[in-house]
GROMACS .gro file of C-alpha atoms in nm:
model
  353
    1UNK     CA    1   0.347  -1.200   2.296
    2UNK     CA    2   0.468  -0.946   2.072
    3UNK     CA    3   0.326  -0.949   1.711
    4UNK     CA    4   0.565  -0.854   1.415
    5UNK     CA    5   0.336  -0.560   1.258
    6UNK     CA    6   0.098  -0.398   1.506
    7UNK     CA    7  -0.266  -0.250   1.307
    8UNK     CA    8  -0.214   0.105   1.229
    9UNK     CA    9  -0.467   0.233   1.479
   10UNK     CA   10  -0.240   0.003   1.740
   11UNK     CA   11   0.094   0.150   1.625
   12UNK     CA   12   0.018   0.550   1.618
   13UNK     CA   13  -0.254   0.520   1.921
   14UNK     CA   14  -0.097   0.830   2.066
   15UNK     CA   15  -0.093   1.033   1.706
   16UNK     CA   16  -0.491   0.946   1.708
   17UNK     CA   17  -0.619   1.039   2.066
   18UNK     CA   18  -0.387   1.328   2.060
   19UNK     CA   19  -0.553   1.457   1.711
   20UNK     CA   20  -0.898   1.336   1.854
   21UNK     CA   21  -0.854   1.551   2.218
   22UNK     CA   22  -0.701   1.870   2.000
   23UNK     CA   23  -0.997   1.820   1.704
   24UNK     CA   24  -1.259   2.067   1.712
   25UNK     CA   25  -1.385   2.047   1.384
   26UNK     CA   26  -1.716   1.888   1.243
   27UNK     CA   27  -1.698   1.525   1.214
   28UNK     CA   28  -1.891   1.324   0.991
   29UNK     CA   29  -2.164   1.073   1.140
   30UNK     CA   30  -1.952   0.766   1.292
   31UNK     CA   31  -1.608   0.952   1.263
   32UNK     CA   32  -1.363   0.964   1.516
   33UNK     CA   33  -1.169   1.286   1.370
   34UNK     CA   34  -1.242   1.539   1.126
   35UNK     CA   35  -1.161   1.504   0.771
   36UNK     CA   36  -0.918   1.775   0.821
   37UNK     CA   37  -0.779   1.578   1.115
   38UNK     CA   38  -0.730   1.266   0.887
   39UNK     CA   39  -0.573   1.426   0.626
   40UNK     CA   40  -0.299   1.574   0.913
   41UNK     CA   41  -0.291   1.239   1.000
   42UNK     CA   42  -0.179   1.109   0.687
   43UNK     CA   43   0.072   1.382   0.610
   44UNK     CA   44   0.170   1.500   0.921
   45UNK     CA   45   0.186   1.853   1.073
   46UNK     CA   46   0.587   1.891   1.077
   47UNK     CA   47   0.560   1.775   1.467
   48UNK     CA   48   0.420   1.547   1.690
   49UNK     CA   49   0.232   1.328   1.389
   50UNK     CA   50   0.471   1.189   1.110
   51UNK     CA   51   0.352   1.169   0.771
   52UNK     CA   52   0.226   0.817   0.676
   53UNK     CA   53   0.219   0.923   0.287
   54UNK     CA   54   0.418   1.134   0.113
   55UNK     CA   55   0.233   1.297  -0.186
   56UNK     CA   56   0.034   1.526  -0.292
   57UNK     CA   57  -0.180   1.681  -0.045
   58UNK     CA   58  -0.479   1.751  -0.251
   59UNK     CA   59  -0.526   1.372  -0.349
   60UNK     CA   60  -0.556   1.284   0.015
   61UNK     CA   61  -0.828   1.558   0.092
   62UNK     CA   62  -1.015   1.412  -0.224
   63UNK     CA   63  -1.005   1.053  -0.058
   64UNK     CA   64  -1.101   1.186   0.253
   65UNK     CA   65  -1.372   1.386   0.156
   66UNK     CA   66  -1.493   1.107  -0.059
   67UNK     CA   67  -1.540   0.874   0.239
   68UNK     CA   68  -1.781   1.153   0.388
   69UNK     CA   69  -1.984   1.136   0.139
   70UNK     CA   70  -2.222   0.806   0.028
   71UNK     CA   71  -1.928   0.695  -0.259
   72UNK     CA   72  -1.680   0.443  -0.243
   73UNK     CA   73  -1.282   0.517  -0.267
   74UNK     CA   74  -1.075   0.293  -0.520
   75UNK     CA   75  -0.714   0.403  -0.467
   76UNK     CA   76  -0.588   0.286  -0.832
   77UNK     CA   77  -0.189   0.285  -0.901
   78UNK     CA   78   0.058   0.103  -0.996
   79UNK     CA   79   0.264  -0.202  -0.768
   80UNK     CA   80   0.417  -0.011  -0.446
   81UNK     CA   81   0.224   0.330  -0.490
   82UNK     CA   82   0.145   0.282  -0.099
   83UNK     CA   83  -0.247   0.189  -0.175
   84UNK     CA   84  -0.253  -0.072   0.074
   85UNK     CA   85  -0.068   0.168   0.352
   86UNK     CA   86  -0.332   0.449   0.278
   87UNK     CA   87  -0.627   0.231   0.310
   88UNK     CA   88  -0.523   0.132   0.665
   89UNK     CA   89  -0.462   0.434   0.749
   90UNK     CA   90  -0.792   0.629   0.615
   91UNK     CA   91  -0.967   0.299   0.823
   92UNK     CA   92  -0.768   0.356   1.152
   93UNK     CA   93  -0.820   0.742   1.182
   94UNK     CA   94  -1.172   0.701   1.009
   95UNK     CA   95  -1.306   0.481   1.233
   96UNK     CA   96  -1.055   0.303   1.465
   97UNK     CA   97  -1.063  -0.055   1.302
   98UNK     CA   98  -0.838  -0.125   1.002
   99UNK     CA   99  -0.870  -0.521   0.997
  100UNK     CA  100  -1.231  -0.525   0.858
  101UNK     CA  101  -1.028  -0.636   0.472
  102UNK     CA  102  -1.118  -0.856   0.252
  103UNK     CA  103  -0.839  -0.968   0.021
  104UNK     CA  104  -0.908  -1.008  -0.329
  105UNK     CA  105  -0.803  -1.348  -0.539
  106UNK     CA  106  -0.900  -1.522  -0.827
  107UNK     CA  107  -1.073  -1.733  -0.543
  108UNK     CA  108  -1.240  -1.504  -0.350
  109UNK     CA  109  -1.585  -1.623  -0.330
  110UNK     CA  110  -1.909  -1.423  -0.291
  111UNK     CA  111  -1.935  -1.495   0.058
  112UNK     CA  112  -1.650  -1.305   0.140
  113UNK     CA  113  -1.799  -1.006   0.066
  114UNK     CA  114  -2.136  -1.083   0.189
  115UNK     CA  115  -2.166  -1.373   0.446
  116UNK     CA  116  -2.146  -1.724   0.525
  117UNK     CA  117  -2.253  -1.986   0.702
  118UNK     CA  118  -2.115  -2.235   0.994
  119UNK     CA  119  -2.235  -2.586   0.820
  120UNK     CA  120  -2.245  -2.740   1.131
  121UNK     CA  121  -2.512  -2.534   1.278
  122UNK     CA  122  -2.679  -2.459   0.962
  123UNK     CA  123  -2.766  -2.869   0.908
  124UNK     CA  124  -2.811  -2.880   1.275
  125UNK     CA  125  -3.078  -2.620   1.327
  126UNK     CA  126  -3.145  -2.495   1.024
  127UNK     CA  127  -3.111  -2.089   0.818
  128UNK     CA  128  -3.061  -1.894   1.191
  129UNK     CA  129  -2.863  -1.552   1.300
  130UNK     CA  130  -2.689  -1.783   1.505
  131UNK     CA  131  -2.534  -2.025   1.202
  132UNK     CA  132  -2.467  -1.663   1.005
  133UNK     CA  133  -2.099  -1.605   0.960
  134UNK     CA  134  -2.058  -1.210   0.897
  135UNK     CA  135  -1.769  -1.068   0.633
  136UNK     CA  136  -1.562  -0.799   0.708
  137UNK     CA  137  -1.819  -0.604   0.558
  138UNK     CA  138  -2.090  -0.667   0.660
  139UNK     CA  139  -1.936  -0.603   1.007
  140UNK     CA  140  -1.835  -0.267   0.902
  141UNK     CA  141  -2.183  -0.213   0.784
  142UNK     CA  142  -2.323  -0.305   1.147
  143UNK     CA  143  -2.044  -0.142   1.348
  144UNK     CA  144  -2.085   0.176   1.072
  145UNK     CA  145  -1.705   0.110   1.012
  146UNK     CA  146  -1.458   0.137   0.717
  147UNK     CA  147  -1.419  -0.156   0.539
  148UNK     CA  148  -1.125  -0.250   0.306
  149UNK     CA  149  -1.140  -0.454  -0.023
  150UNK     CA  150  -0.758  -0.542  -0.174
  151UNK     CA  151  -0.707  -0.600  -0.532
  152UNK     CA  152  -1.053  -0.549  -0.604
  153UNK     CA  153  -0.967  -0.638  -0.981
  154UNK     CA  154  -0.882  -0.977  -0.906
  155UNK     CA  155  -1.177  -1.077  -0.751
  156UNK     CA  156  -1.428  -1.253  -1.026
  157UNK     CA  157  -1.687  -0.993  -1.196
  158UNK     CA  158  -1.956  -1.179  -1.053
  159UNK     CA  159  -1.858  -1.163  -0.727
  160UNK     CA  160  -1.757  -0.773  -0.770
  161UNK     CA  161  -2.127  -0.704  -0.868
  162UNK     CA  162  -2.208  -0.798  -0.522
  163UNK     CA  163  -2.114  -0.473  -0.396
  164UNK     CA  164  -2.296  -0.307  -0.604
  165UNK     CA  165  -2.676  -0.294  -0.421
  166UNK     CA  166  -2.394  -0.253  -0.019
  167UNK     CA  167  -2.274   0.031  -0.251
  168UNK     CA  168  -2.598   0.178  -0.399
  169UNK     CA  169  -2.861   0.062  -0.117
  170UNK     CA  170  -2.653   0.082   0.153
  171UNK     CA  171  -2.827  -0.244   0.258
  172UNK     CA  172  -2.730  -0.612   0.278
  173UNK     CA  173  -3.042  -0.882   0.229
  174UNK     CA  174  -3.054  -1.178   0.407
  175UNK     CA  175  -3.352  -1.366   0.237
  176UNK     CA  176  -3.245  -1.724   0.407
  177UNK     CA  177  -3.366  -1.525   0.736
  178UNK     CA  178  -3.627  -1.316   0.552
  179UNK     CA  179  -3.433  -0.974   0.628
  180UNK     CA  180  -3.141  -0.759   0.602
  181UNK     CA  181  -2.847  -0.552   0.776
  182UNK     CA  182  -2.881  -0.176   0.690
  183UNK     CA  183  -2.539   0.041   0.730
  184UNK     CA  184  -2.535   0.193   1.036
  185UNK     CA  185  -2.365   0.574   0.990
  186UNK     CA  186  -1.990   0.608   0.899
  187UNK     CA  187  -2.007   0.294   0.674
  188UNK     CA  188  -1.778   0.321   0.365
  189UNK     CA  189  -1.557   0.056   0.172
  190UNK     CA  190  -1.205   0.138   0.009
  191UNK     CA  191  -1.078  -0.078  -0.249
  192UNK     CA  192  -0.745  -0.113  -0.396
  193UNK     CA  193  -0.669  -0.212  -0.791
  194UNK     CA  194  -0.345  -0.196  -0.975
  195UNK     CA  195  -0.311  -0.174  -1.328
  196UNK     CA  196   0.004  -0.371  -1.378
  197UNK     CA  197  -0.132  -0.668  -1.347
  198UNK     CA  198  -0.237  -0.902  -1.660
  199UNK     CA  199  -0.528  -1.160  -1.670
  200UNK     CA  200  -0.713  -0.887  -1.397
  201UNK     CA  201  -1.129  -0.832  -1.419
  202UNK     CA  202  -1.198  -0.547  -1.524
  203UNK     CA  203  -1.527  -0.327  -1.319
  204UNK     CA  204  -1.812  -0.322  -1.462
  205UNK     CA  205  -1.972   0.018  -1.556
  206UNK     CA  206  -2.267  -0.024  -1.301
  207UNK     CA  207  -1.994  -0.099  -0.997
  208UNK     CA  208  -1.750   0.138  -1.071
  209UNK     CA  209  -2.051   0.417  -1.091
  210UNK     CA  210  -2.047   0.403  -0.735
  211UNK     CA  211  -1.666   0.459  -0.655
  212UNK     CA  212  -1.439   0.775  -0.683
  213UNK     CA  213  -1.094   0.655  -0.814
  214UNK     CA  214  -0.804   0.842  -0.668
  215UNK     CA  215  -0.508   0.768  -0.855
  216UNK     CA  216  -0.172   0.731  -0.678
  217UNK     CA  217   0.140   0.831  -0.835
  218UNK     CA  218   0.519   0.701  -0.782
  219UNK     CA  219   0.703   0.988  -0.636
  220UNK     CA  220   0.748   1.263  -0.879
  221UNK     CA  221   1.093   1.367  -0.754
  222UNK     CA  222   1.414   1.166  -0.647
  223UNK     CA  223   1.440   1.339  -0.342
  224UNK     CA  224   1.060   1.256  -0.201
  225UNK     CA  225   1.120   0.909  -0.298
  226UNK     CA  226   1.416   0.932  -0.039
  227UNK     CA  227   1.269   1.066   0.183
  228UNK     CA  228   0.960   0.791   0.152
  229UNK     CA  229   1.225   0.494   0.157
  230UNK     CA  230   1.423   0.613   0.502
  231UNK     CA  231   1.125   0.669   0.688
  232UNK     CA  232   0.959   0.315   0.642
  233UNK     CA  233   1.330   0.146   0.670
  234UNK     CA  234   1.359   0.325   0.991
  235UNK     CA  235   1.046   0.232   1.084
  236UNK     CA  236   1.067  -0.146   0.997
  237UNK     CA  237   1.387  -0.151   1.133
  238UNK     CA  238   1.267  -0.033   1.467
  239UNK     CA  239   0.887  -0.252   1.404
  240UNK     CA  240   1.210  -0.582   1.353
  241UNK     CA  241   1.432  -0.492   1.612
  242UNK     CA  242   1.758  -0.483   1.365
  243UNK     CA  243   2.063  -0.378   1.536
  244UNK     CA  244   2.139  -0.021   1.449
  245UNK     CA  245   2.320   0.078   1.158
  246UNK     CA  246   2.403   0.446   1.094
  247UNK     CA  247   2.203   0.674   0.881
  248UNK     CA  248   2.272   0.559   0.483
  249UNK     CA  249   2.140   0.809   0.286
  250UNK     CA  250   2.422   0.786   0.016
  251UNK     CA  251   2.270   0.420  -0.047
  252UNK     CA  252   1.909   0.460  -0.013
  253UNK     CA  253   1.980   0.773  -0.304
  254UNK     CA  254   2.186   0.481  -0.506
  255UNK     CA  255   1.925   0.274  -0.484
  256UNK     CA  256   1.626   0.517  -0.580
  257UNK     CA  257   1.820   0.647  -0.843
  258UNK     CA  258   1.910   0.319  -1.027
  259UNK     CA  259   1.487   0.219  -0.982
  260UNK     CA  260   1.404   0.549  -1.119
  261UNK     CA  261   1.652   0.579  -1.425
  262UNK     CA  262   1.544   0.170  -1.535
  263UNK     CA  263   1.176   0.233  -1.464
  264UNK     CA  264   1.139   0.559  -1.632
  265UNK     CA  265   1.433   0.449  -1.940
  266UNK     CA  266   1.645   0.762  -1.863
  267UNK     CA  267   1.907   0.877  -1.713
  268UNK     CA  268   1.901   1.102  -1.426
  269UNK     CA  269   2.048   1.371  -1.628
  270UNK     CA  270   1.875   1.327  -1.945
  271UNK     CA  271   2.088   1.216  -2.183
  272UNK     CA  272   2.129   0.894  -2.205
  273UNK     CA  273   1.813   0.644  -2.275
  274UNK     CA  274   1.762   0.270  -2.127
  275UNK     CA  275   1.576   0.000  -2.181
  276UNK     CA  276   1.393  -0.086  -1.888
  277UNK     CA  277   1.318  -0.419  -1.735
  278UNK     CA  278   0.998  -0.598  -1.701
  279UNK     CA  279   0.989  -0.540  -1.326
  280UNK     CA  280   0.810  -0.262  -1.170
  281UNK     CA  281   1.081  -0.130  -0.934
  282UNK     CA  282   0.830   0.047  -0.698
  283UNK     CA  283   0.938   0.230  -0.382
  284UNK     CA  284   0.813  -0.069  -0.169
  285UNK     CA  285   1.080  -0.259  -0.347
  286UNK     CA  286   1.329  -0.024  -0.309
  287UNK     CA  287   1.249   0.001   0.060
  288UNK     CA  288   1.263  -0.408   0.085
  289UNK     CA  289   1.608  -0.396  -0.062
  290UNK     CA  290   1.737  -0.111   0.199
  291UNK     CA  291   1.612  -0.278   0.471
  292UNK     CA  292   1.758  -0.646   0.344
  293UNK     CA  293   2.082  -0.436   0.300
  294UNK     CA  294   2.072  -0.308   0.655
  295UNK     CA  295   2.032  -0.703   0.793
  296UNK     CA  296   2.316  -0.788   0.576
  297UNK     CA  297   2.516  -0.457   0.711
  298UNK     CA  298   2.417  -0.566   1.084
  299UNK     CA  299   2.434  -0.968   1.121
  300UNK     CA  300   2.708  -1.001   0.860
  301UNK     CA  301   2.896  -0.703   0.758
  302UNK     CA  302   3.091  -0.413   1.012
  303UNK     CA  303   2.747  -0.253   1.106
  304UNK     CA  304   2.803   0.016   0.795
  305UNK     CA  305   2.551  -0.004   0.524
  306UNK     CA  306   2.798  -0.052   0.216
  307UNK     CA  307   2.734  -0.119  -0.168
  308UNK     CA  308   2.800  -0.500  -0.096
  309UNK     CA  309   2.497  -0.496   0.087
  310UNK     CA  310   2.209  -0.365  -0.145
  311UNK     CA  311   2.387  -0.522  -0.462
  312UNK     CA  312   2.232  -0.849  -0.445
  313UNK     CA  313   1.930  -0.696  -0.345
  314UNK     CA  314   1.896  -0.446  -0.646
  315UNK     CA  315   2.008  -0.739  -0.896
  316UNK     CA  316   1.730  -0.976  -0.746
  317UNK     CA  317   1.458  -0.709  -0.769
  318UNK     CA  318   1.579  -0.546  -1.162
  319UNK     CA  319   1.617  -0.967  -1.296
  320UNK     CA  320   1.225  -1.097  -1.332
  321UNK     CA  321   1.268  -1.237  -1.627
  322UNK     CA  322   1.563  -1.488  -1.689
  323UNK     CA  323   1.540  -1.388  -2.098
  324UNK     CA  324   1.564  -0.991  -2.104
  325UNK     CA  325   1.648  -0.871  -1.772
  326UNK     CA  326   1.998  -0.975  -1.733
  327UNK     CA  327   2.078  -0.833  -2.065
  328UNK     CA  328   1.873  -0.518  -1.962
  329UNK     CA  329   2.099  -0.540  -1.647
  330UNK     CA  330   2.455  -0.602  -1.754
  331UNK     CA  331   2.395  -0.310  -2.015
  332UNK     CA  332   2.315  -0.069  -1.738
  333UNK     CA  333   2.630  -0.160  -1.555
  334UNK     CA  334   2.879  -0.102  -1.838
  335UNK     CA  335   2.702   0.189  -2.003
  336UNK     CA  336   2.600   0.439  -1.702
  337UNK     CA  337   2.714   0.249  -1.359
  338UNK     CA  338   3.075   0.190  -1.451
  339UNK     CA  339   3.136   0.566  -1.597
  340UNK     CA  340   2.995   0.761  -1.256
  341UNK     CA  341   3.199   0.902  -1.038
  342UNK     CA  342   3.218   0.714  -0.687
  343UNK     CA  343   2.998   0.440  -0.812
  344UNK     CA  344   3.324   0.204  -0.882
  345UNK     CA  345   3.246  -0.007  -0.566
  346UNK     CA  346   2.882  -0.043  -0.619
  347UNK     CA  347   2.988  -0.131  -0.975
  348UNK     CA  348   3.249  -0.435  -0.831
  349UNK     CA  349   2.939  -0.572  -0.632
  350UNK     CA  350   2.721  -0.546  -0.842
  351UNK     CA  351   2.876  -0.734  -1.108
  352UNK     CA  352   2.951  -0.973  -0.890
  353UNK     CA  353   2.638  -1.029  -0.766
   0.00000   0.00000   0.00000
């Protein structure tokens, strides 16, 4: 059986053992590479191991370095900043398990985060290690193991404050079995938290005491956010087996460009302002409609990623709202899409998406 999306530490195996066998740096109790080793991991070395984030290199070494030490890392950014791919990654190289996640909801309940119990057992023979059910946490804090918290603010406050004594004891108490798991060596949580999001609970001042928050940025130059959006449709493309389609760099530019001029209400070259739509037209969007555009290209088009194909897709992701988008939309087109030179066709199928 072949799964769709191997775990990170699954899918760049040889990356890790070959930066494990080369490492001969100090490693922090429980690590399997050196923070230095991590943070090549993550960003490559211009060889061998591909960068995973594209970014600054100095937020990465303050992540890293932040897991070494006895805080918590809360990677904080807006919708499709890459939070979730950087947690799985810090986890694999860290400590060669990235599935130990809890994923935040307005219905995540306190046992998530601490533990449960199998009913069935529990009325049968009573409060026992046997009827415990563990969370991903407190596995990690057994195994001395990353473990991974998403959307941290949607989770209630109550059940937030949980962490707080795993955070600032480094213990979990069991007082239905009269003990407790301590965190073996290595332990660490990451969380993740957007601040796009309405009707989110906020952290309280206590909790988020006992995280660093490492803030990641949308790409701060057209050309990185390129670069960012062809490496993860090539790799999806290869992870989904799509048919190959040649290299279309002239469309994944169109596309960044047009997310970049209606999220940041400018034009490219500065002179003309826009009104911007409600969406947040991250790079993980803008990566979704490239690789859409390439199935299109592949199954239904001549196997050449054209402006036909990513049309629909752009529309779809720029119109949220029924109300203002369209109008935010249509204005675009006739104001800044129609006038640009070699655009016309992108223009045609656009408007008649």
């Amino acid at each position: 059986m072949t799964v769709m999306r191997p775990h990170a530490e699954q899918l760049f195996a040889d990356e890790l053992a070959a930066l494990a066998t080369e490492d001969d740096r100090p490693r922090p109790p429980g690590w399997r590479l050196s923070p230095q080793a991590v943070v090549t991991y993550l960003l490559g070395d211009g060889g061998k191991i591909t960068p995973k984030y594209v970014g600054p290199r100095r937020l990465m070494e303050v992540a890293v370095a932040t897991l070494a030490t006895d805080r918590a890392l809360l990677l904080l950014g807006v919708p499709g900043t890459a939070k979730t791919w950087v947690s799985e990654h810090l986890a694999a190289a860290i400590s060669g398990d990235s599935t130990l996640l809890v994923q935040g909801t307005a219905g995540t309940a306190e046992e998530a985060i601490r533990y449960g119990w199998n009913y069935a057992r529990l009325l049968a023979e009573g409060p026992s290690p046997a009827a415990l059910v563990a969370s991903p946490v407190m596995r990690a804090m057994e195994t001395g193991g990353i473990a991974r918290v998403e959307e941290l603010t949607r989770v209630p406050s109550d059940v937030q404050d949980t962490l707080i004594t795993i955070l600032s004891e480094k213990t979990l108490p069991i007082p239905e079995l009269g003990g407790e798991v301590q965190a073996v060596k290595g332990f660490n949580i990451i969380a993740t938290a957007n601040d796009r999001d309405r009707g989110v609970n906020e952290l309280s001042s206590a909790l988020r005491r006992r995280f660093n928050t490492v803030v990641l940025p949308v790409p701060a130059t057209a050309e990185e956010e390129v670069e960012i959006v062809a490496r993860r449709v090539a790799q999806l493309g290869r992870s989904l087996e799509l048919p190959e389609v040649p290299p279309a760099l002239e469309e994944i530019r169109r596309v960044v460009t047009v997310f970049r001029e209606l999220r940041t209400g400018l034009t490219e070259d500065g002179r003309t302002k826009l009104k911007s739509p409600t969406g947040t037209l991250s790079t993980a969007e803008a990566i979704s409609v490239i690789t859409n555009g390439w199935a299109l290209a592949a199954h239904f088009g001549d196997g050449t990623l054209r402006p036909r194909d990513v049309a629909s897709g752009i529309v779809g992701a720029v119109v949220k709202d029924p109300t203002t988008d369209p109008v935010v939309w249509r204005e675009y087109l006739e104001t800044v899409v129609r006038e640009r030179d070699g655009w016309s066709a992108f223009y045609r199928a656009a408007r008649d998406a």
